[in-house]
mmCIF file with all atom_site columns, C-alpha atoms in Angstrom:
data_model
loop_
_atom_site.group_PDB
_atom_site.id
_atom_site.type_symbol
_atom_site.label_atom_id
_atom_site.label_alt_id
_atom_site.label_comp_id
_atom_site.label_asym_id
_atom_site.label_entity_id
_atom_site.label_seq_id
_atom_site.pdbx_PDB_ins_code
_atom_site.Cartn_x
_atom_site.Cartn_y
_atom_site.Cartn_z
_atom_site.occupancy
_atom_site.B_iso_or_equiv
_atom_site.pdbx_formal_charge
_atom_site.auth_seq_id
_atom_site.auth_comp_id
_atom_site.auth_asym_id
_atom_site.auth_atom_id
_atom_site.pdbx_PDB_model_num
ATOM 1   C CA . MET A 1 1   ? -110.715 195.583 43.323 1.00 0.00 ? 821  MET A CA 1
ATOM 2   C CA . LYS A 1 2   ? -112.963 196.117 40.301 1.00 0.00 ? 822  LYS A CA 1
ATOM 3   C CA . THR A 1 3   ? -116.382 197.735 40.716 1.00 0.00 ? 823  THR A CA 1
ATOM 4   C CA . GLY A 1 4   ? -119.157 195.160 41.165 1.00 0.00 ? 824  GLY A CA 1
ATOM 5   C CA . THR A 1 5   ? -116.785 192.552 42.511 1.00 0.00 ? 825  THR A CA 1
ATOM 6   C CA . VAL A 1 6   ? -117.122 191.525 46.125 1.00 0.00 ? 826  VAL A CA 1
ATOM 7   C CA . SER A 1 7   ? -114.085 190.112 47.857 1.00 0.00 ? 827  SER A CA 1
ATOM 8   C CA . VAL A 1 8   ? -114.631 186.636 49.297 1.00 0.00 ? 828  VAL A CA 1
ATOM 9   C CA . ALA A 1 9   ? -112.751 187.645 52.436 1.00 0.00 ? 829  ALA A CA 1
ATOM 10  C CA . VAL A 1 10  ? -114.934 190.764 52.949 1.00 0.00 ? 830  VAL A CA 1
ATOM 11  C CA . LEU A 1 11  ? -118.098 188.785 52.308 1.00 0.00 ? 831  LEU A CA 1
ATOM 12  C CA . SER A 1 12  ? -117.026 186.113 54.777 1.00 0.00 ? 832  SER A CA 1
ATOM 13  C CA . ALA A 1 13  ? -116.225 188.647 57.492 1.00 0.00 ? 833  ALA A CA 1
ATOM 14  C CA . THR A 1 14  ? -119.567 190.404 56.986 1.00 0.00 ? 834  THR A CA 1
ATOM 15  C CA . LEU A 1 15  ? -121.556 187.187 57.254 1.00 0.00 ? 835  LEU A CA 1
ATOM 16  C CA . LEU A 1 16  ? -119.681 186.085 60.367 1.00 0.00 ? 836  LEU A CA 1
ATOM 17  C CA . ALA A 1 17  ? -120.393 189.368 62.055 1.00 0.00 ? 837  ALA A CA 1
ATOM 18  C CA . THR A 1 18  ? -124.153 188.964 61.500 1.00 0.00 ? 838  THR A CA 1
ATOM 19  C CA . LEU A 1 19  ? -124.346 185.470 62.983 1.00 0.00 ? 839  LEU A CA 1
ATOM 20  C CA . PRO A 1 20  ? -125.106 184.858 66.671 1.00 0.00 ? 840  PRO A CA 1
ATOM 21  C CA . ALA A 1 21  ? -122.063 184.006 68.710 1.00 0.00 ? 841  ALA A CA 1
ATOM 22  C CA . ASP A 1 22  ? -123.250 180.487 69.505 1.00 0.00 ? 842  ASP A CA 1
ATOM 23  C CA . SER A 1 23  ? -124.355 179.513 65.980 1.00 0.00 ? 843  SER A CA 1
ATOM 24  C CA . PRO A 1 24  ? -122.166 177.158 63.937 1.00 0.00 ? 844  PRO A CA 1
ATOM 25  C CA . SER A 1 25  ? -120.212 178.800 61.206 1.00 0.00 ? 845  SER A CA 1
ATOM 26  C CA . MET A 1 26  ? -120.750 177.636 57.642 1.00 0.00 ? 846  MET A CA 1
ATOM 27  C CA . PHE A 1 27  ? -117.051 178.225 57.050 1.00 0.00 ? 847  PHE A CA 1
ATOM 28  C CA . THR A 1 28  ? -115.873 175.656 59.523 1.00 0.00 ? 848  THR A CA 1
ATOM 29  C CA . GLY A 1 29  ? -115.033 172.254 58.084 1.00 0.00 ? 849  GLY A CA 1
ATOM 30  C CA . SER A 1 30  ? -112.002 170.285 57.082 1.00 0.00 ? 850  SER A CA 1
ATOM 31  C CA . ALA A 1 31  ? -112.157 171.160 53.382 1.00 0.00 ? 851  ALA A CA 1
ATOM 32  C CA . TYR A 1 32  ? -112.190 174.889 53.992 1.00 0.00 ? 852  TYR A CA 1
ATOM 33  C CA . ALA A 1 33  ? -109.888 174.920 57.020 1.00 0.00 ? 853  ALA A CA 1
ATOM 34  C CA . GLU A 1 34  ? -107.230 172.759 55.360 1.00 0.00 ? 854  GLU A CA 1
ATOM 35  C CA . SER A 1 35  ? -107.283 174.386 51.965 1.00 0.00 ? 855  SER A CA 1
ATOM 36  C CA . GLY A 1 36  ? -107.391 177.985 53.204 1.00 0.00 ? 856  GLY A CA 1
ATOM 37  C CA . ALA A 1 37  ? -109.379 178.863 50.049 1.00 0.00 ? 857  ALA A CA 1
ATOM 38  C CA . VAL A 1 38  ? -112.825 178.341 48.621 1.00 0.00 ? 858  VAL A CA 1
ATOM 39  C CA . ALA A 1 39  ? -111.925 177.948 44.981 1.00 0.00 ? 859  ALA A CA 1
ATOM 40  C CA . SER A 1 40  ? -112.979 174.307 44.792 1.00 0.00 ? 860  SER A CA 1
ATOM 41  C CA . ALA A 1 41  ? -115.911 174.348 47.213 1.00 0.00 ? 861  ALA A CA 1
ATOM 42  C CA . SER A 1 42  ? -118.458 177.161 47.464 1.00 0.00 ? 862  SER A CA 1
ATOM 43  C CA . PRO A 1 43  ? -118.794 178.604 50.994 1.00 0.00 ? 863  PRO A CA 1
ATOM 44  C CA . PHE A 1 44  ? -122.542 178.548 50.483 1.00 0.00 ? 864  PHE A CA 1
ATOM 45  C CA . SER A 1 45  ? -122.863 174.849 49.812 1.00 0.00 ? 865  SER A CA 1
ATOM 46  C CA . SER A 1 46  ? -124.491 172.669 52.407 1.00 0.00 ? 866  SER A CA 1
ATOM 47  C CA . PRO A 1 47  ? -122.287 170.509 54.628 1.00 0.00 ? 867  PRO A CA 1
ATOM 48  C CA . ALA A 1 48  ? -123.764 167.369 53.066 1.00 0.00 ? 868  ALA A CA 1
ATOM 49  C CA . ALA A 1 49  ? -122.589 168.441 49.629 1.00 0.00 ? 869  ALA A CA 1
ATOM 50  C CA . SER A 1 50  ? -119.109 169.367 50.780 1.00 0.00 ? 870  SER A CA 1
ATOM 51  C CA . PRO A 1 51  ? -116.357 166.968 49.802 1.00 0.00 ? 871  PRO A CA 1
ATOM 52  C CA . SER A 1 52  ? -115.285 164.766 52.676 1.00 0.00 ? 872  SER A CA 1
ATOM 53  C CA . VAL A 1 53  ? -111.670 164.073 53.582 1.00 0.00 ? 873  VAL A CA 1
ATOM 54  C CA . SER A 1 54  ? -110.831 160.394 54.053 1.00 0.00 ? 874  SER A CA 1
ATOM 55  C CA . ALA A 1 55  ? -108.597 159.330 56.895 1.00 0.00 ? 875  ALA A CA 1
ATOM 56  C CA . SER A 1 56  ? -106.906 156.752 54.682 1.00 0.00 ? 876  SER A CA 1
ATOM 57  C CA . PRO A 1 57  ? -103.920 157.847 52.635 1.00 0.00 ? 877  PRO A CA 1
ATOM 58  C CA . SER A 1 58  ? -104.487 158.621 48.987 1.00 0.00 ? 878  SER A CA 1
ATOM 59  C CA . PRO A 1 59  ? -102.745 156.612 46.265 1.00 0.00 ? 879  PRO A CA 1
ATOM 60  C CA . SER A 1 60  ? -100.504 159.593 45.507 1.00 0.00 ? 880  SER A CA 1
ATOM 61  C CA . SER A 1 61  ? -99.240  159.777 49.080 1.00 0.00 ? 881  SER A CA 1
ATOM 62  C CA . ALA A 1 62  ? -99.077  156.057 49.834 1.00 0.00 ? 882  ALA A CA 1
ATOM 63  C CA . GLY A 1 63  ? -97.580  154.890 46.559 1.00 0.00 ? 883  GLY A CA 1
ATOM 64  C CA . PRO A 1 64  ? -99.180  152.585 43.966 1.00 0.00 ? 884  PRO A CA 1
ATOM 65  C CA . LEU A 1 65  ? -101.909 150.306 45.198 1.00 0.00 ? 885  LEU A CA 1
ATOM 66  C CA . ALA A 1 66  ? -101.036 146.611 45.359 1.00 0.00 ? 886  ALA A CA 1
ATOM 67  C CA . VAL A 1 67  ? -103.239 144.517 43.060 1.00 0.00 ? 887  VAL A CA 1
ATOM 68  C CA . ALA A 1 68  ? -103.738 140.865 43.957 1.00 0.00 ? 888  ALA A CA 1
ATOM 69  C CA . VAL A 1 69  ? -102.911 138.706 40.928 1.00 0.00 ? 889  VAL A CA 1
ATOM 70  C CA . PRO A 1 70  ? -104.165 135.109 41.062 1.00 0.00 ? 890  PRO A CA 1
ATOM 71  C CA . ALA A 1 71  ? -101.399 132.548 40.851 1.00 0.00 ? 891  ALA A CA 1
ATOM 72  C CA . ALA A 1 72  ? -101.173 130.650 37.574 1.00 0.00 ? 892  ALA A CA 1
ATOM 73  C CA . PRO A 1 73  ? -102.111 126.968 37.792 1.00 0.00 ? 893  PRO A CA 1
ATOM 74  C CA . PRO A 1 74  ? -99.120  124.636 37.913 1.00 0.00 ? 894  PRO A CA 1
ATOM 75  C CA . VAL A 1 75  ? -97.995  123.294 34.567 1.00 0.00 ? 895  VAL A CA 1
ATOM 76  C CA . PRO A 1 76  ? -97.814  119.496 34.537 1.00 0.00 ? 896  PRO A CA 1
ATOM 77  C CA . PRO A 1 77  ? -94.395  118.159 33.644 1.00 0.00 ? 897  PRO A CA 1
ATOM 78  C CA . ALA A 1 78  ? -93.905  116.977 30.095 1.00 0.00 ? 898  ALA A CA 1
ATOM 79  C CA . PRO A 1 79  ? -93.951  113.216 29.681 1.00 0.00 ? 899  PRO A CA 1
ATOM 80  C CA . PRO A 1 80  ? -90.482  111.726 29.531 1.00 0.00 ? 900  PRO A CA 1
ATOM 81  C CA . VAL A 1 81  ? -89.118  111.117 26.062 1.00 0.00 ? 901  VAL A CA 1
ATOM 82  C CA . VAL A 1 82  ? -88.088  107.525 25.507 1.00 0.00 ? 902  VAL A CA 1
ATOM 83  C CA . ARG A 1 83  ? -84.846  107.406 23.587 1.00 0.00 ? 903  ARG A CA 1
ATOM 84  C CA . PRO A 1 84  ? -84.962  105.408 20.365 1.00 0.00 ? 904  PRO A CA 1
ATOM 85  C CA . VAL A 1 85  ? -83.817  101.791 20.341 1.00 0.00 ? 905  VAL A CA 1
ATOM 86  C CA . ALA A 1 86  ? -83.525  99.078  17.701 1.00 0.00 ? 906  ALA A CA 1
ATOM 87  C CA . GLY A 1 87  ? -82.232  101.512 15.093 1.00 0.00 ? 907  GLY A CA 1
ATOM 88  C CA . LEU A 1 88  ? -85.301  103.762 15.152 1.00 0.00 ? 908  LEU A CA 1
ATOM 89  C CA . ASN A 1 89  ? -85.237  107.544 15.077 1.00 0.00 ? 909  ASN A CA 1
ATOM 90  C CA . GLN A 1 90  ? -87.207  109.658 17.558 1.00 0.00 ? 910  GLN A CA 1
ATOM 91  C CA . ARG A 1 91  ? -90.259  110.053 15.338 1.00 0.00 ? 911  ARG A CA 1
ATOM 92  C CA . GLN A 1 92  ? -90.506  106.306 14.795 1.00 0.00 ? 912  GLN A CA 1
ATOM 93  C CA . MET A 1 93  ? -90.033  105.709 18.514 1.00 0.00 ? 913  MET A CA 1
ATOM 94  C CA . ASP A 1 94  ? -92.778  108.189 19.343 1.00 0.00 ? 914  ASP A CA 1
ATOM 95  C CA . ASN A 1 95  ? -95.170  106.387 17.006 1.00 0.00 ? 915  ASN A CA 1
ATOM 96  C CA . ALA A 1 96  ? -94.224  103.072 18.576 1.00 0.00 ? 916  ALA A CA 1
ATOM 97  C CA . ALA A 1 97  ? -94.955  104.589 21.989 1.00 0.00 ? 917  ALA A CA 1
ATOM 98  C CA . LEU A 1 98  ? -98.472  105.521 20.825 1.00 0.00 ? 918  LEU A CA 1
ATOM 99  C CA . ILE A 1 99  ? -99.069  101.959 19.631 1.00 0.00 ? 919  ILE A CA 1
ATOM 100 C CA . VAL A 1 100 ? -97.881  100.491 22.934 1.00 0.00 ? 920  VAL A CA 1
ATOM 101 C CA . LYS A 1 101 ? -99.865  103.020 24.978 1.00 0.00 ? 921  LYS A CA 1
ATOM 102 C CA . GLN A 1 102 ? -103.049 102.181 23.081 1.00 0.00 ? 922  GLN A CA 1
ATOM 103 C CA . GLY A 1 103 ? -102.512 98.459  23.537 1.00 0.00 ? 923  GLY A CA 1
ATOM 104 C CA . ARG A 1 104 ? -102.061 98.853  27.276 1.00 0.00 ? 924  ARG A CA 1
ATOM 105 C CA . ALA A 1 105 ? -105.202 101.004 27.451 1.00 0.00 ? 925  ALA A CA 1
ATOM 106 C CA . GLN A 1 106 ? -107.094 98.118  25.877 1.00 0.00 ? 926  GLN A CA 1
ATOM 107 C CA . GLY A 1 107 ? -105.575 95.605  28.279 1.00 0.00 ? 927  GLY A CA 1
ATOM 108 C CA . MET A 1 108 ? -103.641 93.771  25.574 1.00 0.00 ? 928  MET A CA 1
ATOM 109 C CA . PRO A 1 109 ? -100.680 91.573  26.666 1.00 0.00 ? 929  PRO A CA 1
ATOM 110 C CA . ASP A 1 110 ? -97.105  92.289  25.630 1.00 0.00 ? 930  ASP A CA 1
ATOM 111 C CA . ARG A 1 111 ? -97.337  89.654  22.904 1.00 0.00 ? 931  ARG A CA 1
ATOM 112 C CA . ALA A 1 112 ? -100.002 91.726  21.154 1.00 0.00 ? 932  ALA A CA 1
ATOM 113 C CA . LEU A 1 113 ? -97.832  94.830  21.454 1.00 0.00 ? 933  LEU A CA 1
ATOM 114 C CA . VAL A 1 114 ? -94.949  93.016  19.775 1.00 0.00 ? 934  VAL A CA 1
ATOM 115 C CA . VAL A 1 115 ? -97.209  91.853  16.935 1.00 0.00 ? 935  VAL A CA 1
ATOM 116 C CA . ALA A 1 116 ? -98.521  95.395  16.465 1.00 0.00 ? 936  ALA A CA 1
ATOM 117 C CA . ILE A 1 117 ? -95.068  96.999  16.430 1.00 0.00 ? 937  ILE A CA 1
ATOM 118 C CA . ALA A 1 118 ? -93.701  94.373  14.021 1.00 0.00 ? 938  ALA A CA 1
ATOM 119 C CA . THR A 1 119 ? -96.699  94.936  11.751 1.00 0.00 ? 939  THR A CA 1
ATOM 120 C CA . ALA A 1 120 ? -96.231  98.720  11.702 1.00 0.00 ? 940  ALA A CA 1
ATOM 121 C CA . MET A 1 121 ? -92.507  98.257  11.045 1.00 0.00 ? 941  MET A CA 1
ATOM 122 C CA . GLN A 1 122 ? -93.296  96.221  7.942  1.00 0.00 ? 942  GLN A CA 1
ATOM 123 C CA . GLU A 1 123 ? -96.262  98.234  6.698  1.00 0.00 ? 943  GLU A CA 1
ATOM 124 C CA . SER A 1 124 ? -95.062  101.827 7.152  1.00 0.00 ? 944  SER A CA 1
ATOM 125 C CA . ASN A 1 125 ? -91.615  101.668 8.764  1.00 0.00 ? 945  ASN A CA 1
ATOM 126 C CA . LEU A 1 126 ? -93.385  103.257 11.775 1.00 0.00 ? 946  LEU A CA 1
ATOM 127 C CA . TYR A 1 127 ? -94.272  106.446 9.904  1.00 0.00 ? 947  TYR A CA 1
ATOM 128 C CA . ASN A 1 128 ? -97.809  107.803 9.730  1.00 0.00 ? 948  ASN A CA 1
ATOM 129 C CA . VAL A 1 129 ? -98.061  108.029 5.952  1.00 0.00 ? 949  VAL A CA 1
ATOM 130 C CA . ALA A 1 130 ? -100.718 109.429 3.661  1.00 0.00 ? 950  ALA A CA 1
ATOM 131 C CA . SER A 1 131 ? -101.552 108.045 0.221  1.00 0.00 ? 951  SER A CA 1
ATOM 132 C CA . ALA A 1 132 ? -101.263 109.751 -3.138 1.00 0.00 ? 952  ALA A CA 1
ATOM 133 C CA . ALA A 1 133 ? -104.437 107.879 -4.102 1.00 0.00 ? 953  ALA A CA 1
ATOM 134 C CA . VAL A 1 134 ? -106.380 109.416 -1.188 1.00 0.00 ? 954  VAL A CA 1
ATOM 135 C CA . PRO A 1 135 ? -106.319 113.225 -1.519 1.00 0.00 ? 955  PRO A CA 1
ATOM 136 C CA . SER A 1 136 ? -108.073 113.754 1.813  1.00 0.00 ? 956  SER A CA 1
ATOM 137 C CA . SER A 1 137 ? -105.233 111.970 3.609  1.00 0.00 ? 957  SER A CA 1
ATOM 138 C CA . LEU A 1 138 ? -102.811 114.578 2.282  1.00 0.00 ? 958  LEU A CA 1
ATOM 139 C CA . GLN A 1 139 ? -104.765 117.260 4.127  1.00 0.00 ? 959  GLN A CA 1
ATOM 140 C CA . LEU A 1 140 ? -104.169 115.511 7.463  1.00 0.00 ? 960  LEU A CA 1
ATOM 141 C CA . PRO A 1 141 ? -100.931 115.447 9.498  1.00 0.00 ? 961  PRO A CA 1
ATOM 142 C CA . HIS A 1 142 ? -98.642  112.882 7.901  1.00 0.00 ? 962  HIS A CA 1
ATOM 143 C CA . GLU A 1 143 ? -94.993  111.861 7.772  1.00 0.00 ? 963  GLU A CA 1
ATOM 144 C CA . GLY A 1 144 ? -94.678  110.709 4.197  1.00 0.00 ? 964  GLY A CA 1
ATOM 145 C CA . VAL A 1 145 ? -96.694  109.595 1.197  1.00 0.00 ? 965  VAL A CA 1
ATOM 146 C CA . SER A 1 146 ? -97.191  106.046 -0.066 1.00 0.00 ? 966  SER A CA 1
ATOM 147 C CA . SER A 1 147 ? -98.667  104.747 -3.293 1.00 0.00 ? 967  SER A CA 1
ATOM 148 C CA . ASP A 1 148 ? -99.984  101.330 -2.180 1.00 0.00 ? 968  ASP A CA 1
ATOM 149 C CA . HIS A 1 149 ? -103.590 101.570 -3.382 1.00 0.00 ? 969  HIS A CA 1
ATOM 150 C CA . ASP A 1 150 ? -105.571 103.546 -0.772 1.00 0.00 ? 970  ASP A CA 1
ATOM 151 C CA . SER A 1 151 ? -103.602 102.274 2.222  1.00 0.00 ? 971  SER A CA 1
ATOM 152 C CA . VAL A 1 152 ? -102.866 104.942 4.858  1.00 0.00 ? 972  VAL A CA 1
ATOM 153 C CA . GLY A 1 153 ? -101.466 105.339 8.354  1.00 0.00 ? 973  GLY A CA 1
ATOM 154 C CA . LEU A 1 154 ? -99.109  103.292 10.473 1.00 0.00 ? 974  LEU A CA 1
ATOM 155 C CA . PHE A 1 155 ? -100.815 100.000 9.626  1.00 0.00 ? 975  PHE A CA 1
ATOM 156 C CA . GLN A 1 156 ? -101.633 100.827 5.981  1.00 0.00 ? 976  GLN A CA 1
ATOM 157 C CA . GLN A 1 157 ? -105.311 100.217 6.570  1.00 0.00 ? 977  GLN A CA 1
ATOM 158 C CA . ARG A 1 158 ? -107.809 100.906 3.786  1.00 0.00 ? 978  ARG A CA 1
ATOM 159 C CA . ALA A 1 159 ? -111.040 102.833 4.139  1.00 0.00 ? 979  ALA A CA 1
ATOM 160 C CA . SER A 1 160 ? -112.359 100.993 1.065  1.00 0.00 ? 980  SER A CA 1
ATOM 161 C CA . GLN A 1 161 ? -111.982 97.705  2.953  1.00 0.00 ? 981  GLN A CA 1
ATOM 162 C CA . GLY A 1 162 ? -114.123 98.863  5.856  1.00 0.00 ? 982  GLY A CA 1
ATOM 163 C CA . TRP A 1 163 ? -111.381 99.721  8.343  1.00 0.00 ? 983  TRP A CA 1
ATOM 164 C CA . GLY A 1 164 ? -112.822 103.171 9.076  1.00 0.00 ? 984  GLY A CA 1
ATOM 165 C CA . THR A 1 165 ? -112.720 106.711 7.816  1.00 0.00 ? 985  THR A CA 1
ATOM 166 C CA . VAL A 1 166 ? -109.543 108.198 6.398  1.00 0.00 ? 986  VAL A CA 1
ATOM 167 C CA . ALA A 1 167 ? -109.288 110.543 9.388  1.00 0.00 ? 987  ALA A CA 1
ATOM 168 C CA . GLN A 1 168 ? -109.533 107.598 11.783 1.00 0.00 ? 988  GLN A CA 1
ATOM 169 C CA . LEU A 1 169 ? -106.902 105.605 9.926  1.00 0.00 ? 989  LEU A CA 1
ATOM 170 C CA . MET A 1 170 ? -104.547 108.584 9.899  1.00 0.00 ? 990  MET A CA 1
ATOM 171 C CA . ASN A 1 171 ? -104.840 108.885 13.681 1.00 0.00 ? 991  ASN A CA 1
ATOM 172 C CA . PRO A 1 172 ? -102.052 106.680 15.130 1.00 0.00 ? 992  PRO A CA 1
ATOM 173 C CA . SER A 1 173 ? -103.896 105.809 18.333 1.00 0.00 ? 993  SER A CA 1
ATOM 174 C CA . HIS A 1 174 ? -107.182 105.074 16.581 1.00 0.00 ? 994  HIS A CA 1
ATOM 175 C CA . SER A 1 175 ? -105.560 102.954 13.884 1.00 0.00 ? 995  SER A CA 1
ATOM 176 C CA . ALA A 1 176 ? -103.731 100.989 16.598 1.00 0.00 ? 996  ALA A CA 1
ATOM 177 C CA . MET A 1 177 ? -107.034 100.438 18.396 1.00 0.00 ? 997  MET A CA 1
ATOM 178 C CA . LEU A 1 178 ? -108.534 99.039  15.196 1.00 0.00 ? 998  LEU A CA 1
ATOM 179 C CA . PHE A 1 179 ? -105.570 96.698  14.779 1.00 0.00 ? 999  PHE A CA 1
ATOM 180 C CA . TYR A 1 180 ? -105.873 95.375  18.335 1.00 0.00 ? 1000 TYR A CA 1
ATOM 181 C CA . ASN A 1 181 ? -109.629 94.928  17.928 1.00 0.00 ? 1001 ASN A CA 1
ATOM 182 C CA . ALA A 1 182 ? -109.069 92.836  14.818 1.00 0.00 ? 1002 ALA A CA 1
ATOM 183 C CA . LEU A 1 183 ? -106.259 90.836  16.435 1.00 0.00 ? 1003 LEU A CA 1
ATOM 184 C CA . SER A 1 184 ? -108.373 90.013  19.475 1.00 0.00 ? 1004 SER A CA 1
ATOM 185 C CA . ARG A 1 185 ? -110.971 88.421  17.177 1.00 0.00 ? 1005 ARG A CA 1
ATOM 186 C CA . VAL A 1 186 ? -108.418 85.987  15.731 1.00 0.00 ? 1006 VAL A CA 1
ATOM 187 C CA . ARG A 1 187 ? -108.873 82.708  17.571 1.00 0.00 ? 1007 ARG A CA 1
ATOM 188 C CA . GLY A 1 188 ? -105.656 81.435  19.122 1.00 0.00 ? 1008 GLY A CA 1
ATOM 189 C CA . TRP A 1 189 ? -103.533 84.393  18.038 1.00 0.00 ? 1009 TRP A CA 1
ATOM 190 C CA . GLU A 1 190 ? -101.616 84.181  21.349 1.00 0.00 ? 1010 GLU A CA 1
ATOM 191 C CA . ARG A 1 191 ? -100.081 80.860  20.238 1.00 0.00 ? 1011 ARG A CA 1
ATOM 192 C CA . MET A 1 192 ? -99.271  81.995  16.718 1.00 0.00 ? 1012 MET A CA 1
ATOM 193 C CA . SER A 1 193 ? -95.954  83.265  15.404 1.00 0.00 ? 1013 SER A CA 1
ATOM 194 C CA . VAL A 1 194 ? -95.667  86.986  14.857 1.00 0.00 ? 1014 VAL A CA 1
ATOM 195 C CA . THR A 1 195 ? -96.021  86.428  11.122 1.00 0.00 ? 1015 THR A CA 1
ATOM 196 C CA . ALA A 1 196 ? -99.149  84.288  11.439 1.00 0.00 ? 1016 ALA A CA 1
ATOM 197 C CA . ALA A 1 197 ? -100.851 86.642  13.891 1.00 0.00 ? 1017 ALA A CA 1
ATOM 198 C CA . ALA A 1 198 ? -100.043 89.744  11.836 1.00 0.00 ? 1018 ALA A CA 1
ATOM 199 C CA . GLN A 1 199 ? -101.099 88.084  8.582  1.00 0.00 ? 1019 GLN A CA 1
ATOM 200 C CA . ALA A 1 200 ? -104.412 86.999  10.071 1.00 0.00 ? 1020 ALA A CA 1
ATOM 201 C CA . VAL A 1 201 ? -105.201 90.684  10.543 1.00 0.00 ? 1021 VAL A CA 1
ATOM 202 C CA . GLN A 1 202 ? -103.483 92.317  7.588  1.00 0.00 ? 1022 GLN A CA 1
ATOM 203 C CA . ARG A 1 203 ? -103.903 89.692  4.852  1.00 0.00 ? 1023 ARG A CA 1
ATOM 204 C CA . SER A 1 204 ? -100.778 90.940  3.149  1.00 0.00 ? 1024 SER A CA 1
ATOM 205 C CA . ALA A 1 205 ? -99.434  89.803  -0.198 1.00 0.00 ? 1025 ALA A CA 1
ATOM 206 C CA . PHE A 1 206 ? -96.142  89.130  1.616  1.00 0.00 ? 1026 PHE A CA 1
ATOM 207 C CA . PRO A 1 207 ? -97.170  87.108  4.685  1.00 0.00 ? 1027 PRO A CA 1
ATOM 208 C CA . GLY A 1 208 ? -93.647  86.074  5.631  1.00 0.00 ? 1028 GLY A CA 1
ATOM 209 C CA . ALA A 1 209 ? -92.348  89.638  5.929  1.00 0.00 ? 1029 ALA A CA 1
ATOM 210 C CA . TYR A 1 210 ? -93.488  90.332  9.486  1.00 0.00 ? 1030 TYR A CA 1
ATOM 211 C CA . GLN A 1 211 ? -91.358  87.799  11.320 1.00 0.00 ? 1031 GLN A CA 1
ATOM 212 C CA . LYS A 1 212 ? -88.069  89.541  10.516 1.00 0.00 ? 1032 LYS A CA 1
ATOM 213 C CA . HIS A 1 213 ? -89.170  92.469  12.694 1.00 0.00 ? 1033 HIS A CA 1
ATOM 214 C CA . ALA A 1 214 ? -90.046  90.357  15.745 1.00 0.00 ? 1034 ALA A CA 1
ATOM 215 C CA . GLY A 1 215 ? -86.721  90.808  17.570 1.00 0.00 ? 1035 GLY A CA 1
ATOM 216 C CA . ARG A 1 216 ? -86.642  94.573  17.127 1.00 0.00 ? 1036 ARG A CA 1
ATOM 217 C CA . ALA A 1 217 ? -90.300  94.837  18.088 1.00 0.00 ? 1037 ALA A CA 1
ATOM 218 C CA . GLU A 1 218 ? -89.592  92.989  21.350 1.00 0.00 ? 1038 GLU A CA 1
ATOM 219 C CA . GLN A 1 219 ? -86.738  95.406  22.047 1.00 0.00 ? 1039 GLN A CA 1
ATOM 220 C CA . VAL A 1 220 ? -89.003  98.425  21.453 1.00 0.00 ? 1040 VAL A CA 1
ATOM 221 C CA . VAL A 1 221 ? -91.779  97.076  23.688 1.00 0.00 ? 1041 VAL A CA 1
ATOM 222 C CA . GLY A 1 222 ? -89.224  96.336  26.389 1.00 0.00 ? 1042 GLY A CA 1
ATOM 223 C CA . ALA A 1 223 ? -87.920  99.904  26.259 1.00 0.00 ? 1043 ALA A CA 1
ATOM 224 C CA . LEU A 1 224 ? -91.450  101.272 26.524 1.00 0.00 ? 1044 LEU A CA 1
ATOM 225 C CA . SER A 1 225 ? -92.493  99.065  29.445 1.00 0.00 ? 1045 SER A CA 1
#
């Protein structure tokens, strides 16, 4: 032992010998008794400052703690895909489905749905097309480009003719809503042929072109019902 160094054991024995027999020892306690050393806790610290020993097992002895992870919300099933009919491809069928869905949301009868589908078949072949004459339409989602004045969308509606904004006309559901709104204002459209009803809304340069799509439009509406 080096000079000037007091052994902890000797110091402890000396202090114990000077205490009355019935006084509590400052060296009693779980931290000191269990460790057998005083390296981590000074023997002169008060009991309140001494580290306490928990009765519960530590993470190192009991293994990793279980963490409760909230369950993820259920994912709704994807809507069923309606297989194409009447010679359409899937993209055309999906656009037709949007037209039919919008018509039903507005409470339109099946006859109106047939007129709308036949109209879109003639005007855009059921593709949501932009126009080379309308640069802003090219910045929106589209499925082709037309060159018929400033006509855009499934129904080839024109912003310059007051149908709405380019963004609205390039939105399949919104453009369908505008078509149904216009059709509902045509007096007696329910008794008209498909051609007459469509022409009353579209005012096309080829008014007889819509009727040829009537049979296929009925087939599409039937598949989507």
